[in-house]
C-alpha cells in the first residue's frame, strides 16, 4: 500500500495541487465578497424603504394634526408672530435711522452756530483751535 501511495503522490504533482487549492480559495473568496455586496445592497434598500415609510407616516400624522382647528390656530399664531417681529424690526431700524440723522443735524447746527458766533465766516472754530495750539507751543 505504501508503494501505491508513494506512486500516487509522485503523479499528483504538489505544485499543481497547490495551484488548485489557491484557485478554489480565490473562487470561494470572490463568491463570499459577491454575497456580502448583495446582502449590503438588500439591507440598504430595506432601510431606505423603511425610512420613506416612516417619513410618509409622520407627514400624514402632521398633516392630520395641522388640519384641525388647533393646528390652524397654531399656524395663525406663528404667522402673526413672524409678521409682528418683522414690523417691530422695521420700526426699530426706522427709529434708529431717524435718531442718527437728528444727531448729525444737531452736530452740524452746533458747528454752524459756533462759526457764526466767532463772526469771521471762514475763520470758524478751526482757527481758534490752531491759535490755541500755537499758544501752547510757545
XYZ file of C-alpha atoms in Angstrom:
138
model
C 0.000 0.000 0.000
C 2.715 2.447 0.843
C 4.238 1.901 -2.575
C 0.910 2.706 -4.165
C 0.539 5.851 -2.031
C 4.045 6.954 -2.948
C 3.348 6.413 -6.621
C 0.130 8.459 -6.395
C 1.922 11.267 -4.590
C 4.561 11.416 -7.305
C 1.914 11.572 -10.018
C -0.188 14.192 -8.164
C 2.435 16.909 -8.604
C 2.371 19.052 -5.417
C 2.692 22.348 -7.317
C -0.424 21.559 -9.292
C -2.317 20.685 -6.104
C -1.236 23.979 -4.515
C -2.451 25.864 -7.591
C -5.836 24.105 -7.463
C -6.181 24.915 -3.758
C -5.309 28.572 -4.451
C -7.891 28.735 -7.264
C -10.543 27.168 -5.022
C -9.763 29.656 -2.231
C -9.870 32.607 -4.664
C -13.174 31.411 -6.093
C -14.643 30.973 -2.605
C -13.423 34.459 -1.533
C -14.922 36.033 -4.665
C -18.228 34.281 -4.051
C -18.274 35.443 -0.417
C -17.498 39.037 -1.430
C -20.283 38.999 -4.013
C -22.706 37.575 -1.466
C -21.712 40.275 1.062
C -22.242 43.025 -1.545
C -25.671 41.677 -2.432
C -26.620 41.446 1.248
C -25.437 45.032 1.841
C -27.436 46.341 -1.132
C -30.502 44.443 0.027
C -30.185 45.807 3.583
C -29.645 49.360 2.306
C -32.723 49.100 0.105
C -34.740 47.772 3.027
C -33.585 50.626 5.284
C -34.379 53.230 2.612
C -37.854 51.786 2.206
C -38.418 51.847 5.972
C -37.195 55.444 6.138
C -39.546 56.514 3.337
C -42.466 54.790 5.024
C -41.625 56.452 8.343
C -41.394 59.890 6.732
C -44.689 59.381 4.918
C -46.352 58.187 8.113
C -45.061 61.149 10.129
C -46.015 63.647 7.442
C -49.535 62.203 7.330
C -49.770 62.496 11.127
C -48.533 66.084 10.963
C -50.997 66.891 8.200
C -53.839 65.366 10.193
C -52.850 67.391 13.276
C -52.407 70.597 11.277
C -55.743 70.156 9.532
C -57.592 70.613 12.812
C -58.836 73.824 14.425
C -55.994 73.650 16.946
C -53.451 73.234 14.147
C -54.856 76.149 12.187
C -54.781 78.384 15.250
C -51.151 77.424 15.890
C -50.304 78.211 12.273
C -52.038 81.580 12.585
C -50.170 82.350 15.791
C -46.832 81.516 14.184
C -47.599 83.622 11.125
C -48.768 86.500 13.307
C -45.627 86.304 15.418
C -43.485 86.403 12.285
C -45.322 89.421 10.889
C -45.209 91.187 14.262
C -41.490 90.526 14.542
C -40.863 91.928 11.065
C -42.917 95.060 11.818
C -41.108 95.663 15.103
C -37.723 95.238 13.422
C -38.750 97.781 10.774
C -39.952 100.224 13.449
C -36.720 99.950 15.446
C -34.466 100.366 12.403
C -36.511 103.373 11.205
C -36.340 104.982 14.636
C -32.596 104.342 14.913
C -32.010 105.851 11.465
C -34.101 108.898 12.365
C -32.182 109.387 15.622
C -28.869 109.112 13.771
C -29.941 111.746 11.235
C -31.203 114.062 14.018
C -27.903 113.760 15.884
C -25.961 114.531 12.705
C -28.200 117.555 12.049
C -27.696 118.851 15.607
C -23.936 118.410 15.317
C -23.904 120.328 12.020
C -26.066 123.070 13.532
C -23.730 123.388 16.509
C -20.732 123.809 14.159
C -22.612 126.417 12.129
C -23.692 128.244 15.273
C -20.155 128.241 16.692
C -18.835 129.518 13.363
C -21.388 132.366 13.277
C -20.655 133.272 16.883
C -16.979 133.573 16.076
C -18.091 136.068 13.421
C -15.384 135.547 10.859
C -17.089 133.406 8.185
C -14.116 131.297 7.129
C -12.387 131.812 10.457
C -14.527 129.415 12.370
C -13.714 127.295 15.340
C -10.843 125.697 13.383
C -8.699 128.874 13.526
C -9.377 129.223 17.243
C -8.114 125.698 17.742
C -4.989 126.399 15.720
C -4.310 129.555 17.681
C -4.714 127.840 20.989
C -2.426 125.029 19.871
C 0.276 127.533 18.801
C -0.107 129.401 22.105
C 0.520 126.170 23.977
C 3.656 125.501 21.930
C 5.237 128.860 22.914
